[in-house]
GROMACS .gro file of C-alpha atoms in nm:
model
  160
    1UNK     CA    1   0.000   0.000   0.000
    2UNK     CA    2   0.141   0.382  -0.080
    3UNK     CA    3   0.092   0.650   0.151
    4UNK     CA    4  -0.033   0.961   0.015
    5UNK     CA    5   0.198   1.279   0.103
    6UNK     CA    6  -0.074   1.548  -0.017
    7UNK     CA    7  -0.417   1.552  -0.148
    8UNK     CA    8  -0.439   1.337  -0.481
    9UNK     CA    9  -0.579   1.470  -0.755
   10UNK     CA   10  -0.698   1.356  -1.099
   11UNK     CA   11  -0.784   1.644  -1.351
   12UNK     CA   12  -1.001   1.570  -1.658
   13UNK     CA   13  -0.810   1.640  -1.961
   14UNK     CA   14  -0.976   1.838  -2.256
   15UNK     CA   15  -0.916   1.629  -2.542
   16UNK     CA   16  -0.985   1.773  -2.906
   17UNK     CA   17  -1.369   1.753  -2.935
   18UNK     CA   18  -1.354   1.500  -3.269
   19UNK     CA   19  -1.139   1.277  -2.984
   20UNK     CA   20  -1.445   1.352  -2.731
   21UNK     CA   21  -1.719   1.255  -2.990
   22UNK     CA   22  -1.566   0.928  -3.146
   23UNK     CA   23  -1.440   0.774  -2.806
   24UNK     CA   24  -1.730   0.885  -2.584
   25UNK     CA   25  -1.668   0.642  -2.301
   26UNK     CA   26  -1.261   0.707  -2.262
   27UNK     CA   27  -1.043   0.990  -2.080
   28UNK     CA   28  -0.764   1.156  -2.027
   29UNK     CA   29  -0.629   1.221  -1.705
   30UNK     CA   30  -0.333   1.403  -1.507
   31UNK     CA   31  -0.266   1.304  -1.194
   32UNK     CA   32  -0.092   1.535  -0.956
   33UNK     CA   33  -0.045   1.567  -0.555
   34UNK     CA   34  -0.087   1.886  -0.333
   35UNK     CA   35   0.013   2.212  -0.545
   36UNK     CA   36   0.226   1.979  -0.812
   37UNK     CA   37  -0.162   1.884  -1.015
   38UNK     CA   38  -0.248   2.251  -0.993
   39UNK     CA   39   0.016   2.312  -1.334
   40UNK     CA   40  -0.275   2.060  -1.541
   41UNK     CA   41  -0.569   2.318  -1.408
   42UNK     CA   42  -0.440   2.644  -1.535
   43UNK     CA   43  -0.346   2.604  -1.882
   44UNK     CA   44  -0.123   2.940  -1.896
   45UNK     CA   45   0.099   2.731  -1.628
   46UNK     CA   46   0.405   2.553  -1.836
   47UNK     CA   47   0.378   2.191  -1.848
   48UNK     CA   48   0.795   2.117  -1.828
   49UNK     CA   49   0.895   1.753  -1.708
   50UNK     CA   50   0.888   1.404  -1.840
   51UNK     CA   51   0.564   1.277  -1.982
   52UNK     CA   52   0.448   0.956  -1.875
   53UNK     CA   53   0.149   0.746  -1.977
   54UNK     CA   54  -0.028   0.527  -1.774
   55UNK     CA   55  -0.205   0.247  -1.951
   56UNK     CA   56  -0.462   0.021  -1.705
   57UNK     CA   57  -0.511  -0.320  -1.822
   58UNK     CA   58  -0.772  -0.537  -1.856
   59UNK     CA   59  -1.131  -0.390  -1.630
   60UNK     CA   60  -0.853  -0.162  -1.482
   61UNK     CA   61  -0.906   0.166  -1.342
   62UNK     CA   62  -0.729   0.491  -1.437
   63UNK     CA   63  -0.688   0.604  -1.095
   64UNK     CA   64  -0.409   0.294  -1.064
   65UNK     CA   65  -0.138   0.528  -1.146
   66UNK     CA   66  -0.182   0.656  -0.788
   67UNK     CA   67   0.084   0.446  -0.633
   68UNK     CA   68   0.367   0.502  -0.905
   69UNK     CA   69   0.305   0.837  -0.961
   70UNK     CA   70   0.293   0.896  -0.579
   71UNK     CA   71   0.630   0.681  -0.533
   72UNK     CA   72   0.788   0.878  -0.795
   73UNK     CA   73   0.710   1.218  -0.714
   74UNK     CA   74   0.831   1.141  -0.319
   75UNK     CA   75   1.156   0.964  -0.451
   76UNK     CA   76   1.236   1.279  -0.678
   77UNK     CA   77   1.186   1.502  -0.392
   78UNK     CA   78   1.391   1.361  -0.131
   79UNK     CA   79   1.668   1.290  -0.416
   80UNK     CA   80   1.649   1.676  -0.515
   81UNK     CA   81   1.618   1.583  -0.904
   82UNK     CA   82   1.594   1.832  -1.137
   83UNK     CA   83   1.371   1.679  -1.376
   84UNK     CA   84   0.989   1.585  -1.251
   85UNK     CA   85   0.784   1.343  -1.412
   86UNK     CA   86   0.424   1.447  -1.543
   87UNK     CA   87   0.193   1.177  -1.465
   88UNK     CA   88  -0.131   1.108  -1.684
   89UNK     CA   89  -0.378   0.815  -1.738
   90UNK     CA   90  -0.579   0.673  -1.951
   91UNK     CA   91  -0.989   0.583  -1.845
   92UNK     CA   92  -1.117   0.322  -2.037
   93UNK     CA   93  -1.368   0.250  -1.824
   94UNK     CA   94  -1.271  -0.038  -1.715
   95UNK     CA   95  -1.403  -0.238  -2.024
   96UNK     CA   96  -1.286  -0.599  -2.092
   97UNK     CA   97  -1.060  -0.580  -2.367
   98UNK     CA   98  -0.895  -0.948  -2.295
   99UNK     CA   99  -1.165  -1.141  -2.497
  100UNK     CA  100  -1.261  -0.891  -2.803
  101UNK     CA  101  -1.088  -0.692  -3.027
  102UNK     CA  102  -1.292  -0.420  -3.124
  103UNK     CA  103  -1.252  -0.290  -2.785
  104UNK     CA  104  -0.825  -0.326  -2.843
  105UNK     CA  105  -0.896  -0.108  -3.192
  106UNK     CA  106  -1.065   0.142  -3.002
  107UNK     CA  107  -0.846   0.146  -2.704
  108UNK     CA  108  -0.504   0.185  -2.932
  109UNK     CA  109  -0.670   0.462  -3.177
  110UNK     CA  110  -0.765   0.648  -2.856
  111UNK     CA  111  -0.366   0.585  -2.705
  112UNK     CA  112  -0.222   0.773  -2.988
  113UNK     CA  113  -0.480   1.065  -2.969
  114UNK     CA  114  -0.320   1.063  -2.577
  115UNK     CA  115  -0.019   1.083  -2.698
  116UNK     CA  116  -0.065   1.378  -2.963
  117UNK     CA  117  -0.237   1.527  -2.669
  118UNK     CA  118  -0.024   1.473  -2.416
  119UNK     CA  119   0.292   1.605  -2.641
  120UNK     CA  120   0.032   1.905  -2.748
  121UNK     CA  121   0.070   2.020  -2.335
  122UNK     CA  122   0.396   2.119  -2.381
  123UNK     CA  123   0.424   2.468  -2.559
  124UNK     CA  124   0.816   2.567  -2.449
  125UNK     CA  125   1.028   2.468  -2.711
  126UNK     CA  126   1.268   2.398  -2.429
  127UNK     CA  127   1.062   2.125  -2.273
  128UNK     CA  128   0.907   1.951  -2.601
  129UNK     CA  129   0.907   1.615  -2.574
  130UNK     CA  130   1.006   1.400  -2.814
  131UNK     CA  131   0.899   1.110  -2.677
  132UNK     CA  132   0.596   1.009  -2.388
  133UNK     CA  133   0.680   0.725  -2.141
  134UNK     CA  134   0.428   0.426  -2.177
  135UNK     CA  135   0.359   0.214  -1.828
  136UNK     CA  136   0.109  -0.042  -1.933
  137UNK     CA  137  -0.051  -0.279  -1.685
  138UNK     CA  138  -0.138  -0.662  -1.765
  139UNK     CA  139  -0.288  -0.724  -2.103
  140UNK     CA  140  -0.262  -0.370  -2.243
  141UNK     CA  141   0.061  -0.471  -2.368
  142UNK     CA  142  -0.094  -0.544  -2.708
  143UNK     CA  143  -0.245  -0.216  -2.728
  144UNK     CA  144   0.104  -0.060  -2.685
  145UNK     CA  145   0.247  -0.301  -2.955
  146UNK     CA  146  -0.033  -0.214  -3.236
  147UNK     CA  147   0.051   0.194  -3.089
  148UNK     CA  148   0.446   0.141  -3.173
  149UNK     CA  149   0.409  -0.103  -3.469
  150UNK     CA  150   0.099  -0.016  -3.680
  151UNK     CA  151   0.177   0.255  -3.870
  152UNK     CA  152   0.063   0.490  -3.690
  153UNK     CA  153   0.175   0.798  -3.718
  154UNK     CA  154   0.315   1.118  -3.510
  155UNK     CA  155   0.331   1.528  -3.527
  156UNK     CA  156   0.641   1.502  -3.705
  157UNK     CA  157   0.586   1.231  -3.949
  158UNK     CA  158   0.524   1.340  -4.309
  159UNK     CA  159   0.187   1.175  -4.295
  160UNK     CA  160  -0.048   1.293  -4.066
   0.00000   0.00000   0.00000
């Protein structure tokens, strides 16, 4: 069990509204503690460390990123590291993906509009990413694999 420092907090991300209207039942989520998740409320605040994804597996719930994100933020503080991490999740509300693949479709189509999103957060050309962290849990593994493998493309690809 992880032991919460400060007040956890998971703020609703505003996806594109074509994202909001084709994948009606997923979300997007930041995940912050204490005055770190205020930066995802106010969107003139700079968005400047390392993204990281948080995939839930199979019936999992978004708000599993809890315990990693918490771990992380403490160990990065008492370490004095320059570099944060940016913590964000994915809601698919808890659907069972394990036994049918239209749900996997769905699920990866609506990872790489996270992604785009996710990278979209970060408007100083001194913190771009280049890339987003991926933590999957259990089965989502596949969904990551179709992500990185099926042609799908990013910002900076030729095809968009």
């Amino acid at each position: 069990m992880t032991y919460m420092f400060e007040k956890m907090q998971y703020i609703k991300q505003n996806m594109l509204p074509s994202a909001r209207q084709k994948y009606p039942r997923y979300q997007l989520f930041a995940y912050g503690e204490g005055g770190q998740a205020e930066m995802f409320r106010d969107p003139s605040t700079p968005v400047q460390g390392v993204p990281v994804l948080f995939i839930p597996g199979n019936m999992g719930s978004y708000k599993q990123v809890r315990s990693l994100a918490s771990v992380t933020y403490r160990m990065g503080h008492h370490r004095s590291l320059t570099t944060q991490f940016d913590f964000f999740s994915i809601d698919f509300n808890e659907e069972m993906y394990g036994f049918y693949g239209g749900n996997i479709r769905l699920q990866t189509e609506f990872l790489k509009d996270c992604i785009l999103h996710v990278m979209s957060l970060y408007t100083n050309p001194r913190y771009k990413p280049t890339k987003v962290v991926l933590v999957g849990h259990s089965m989502v593994l596949y969904g990551i694999h179709s992500c990185m493998y099926a042609s799908i493309t990013m910002p900076n690809e030729k095809n968009k």
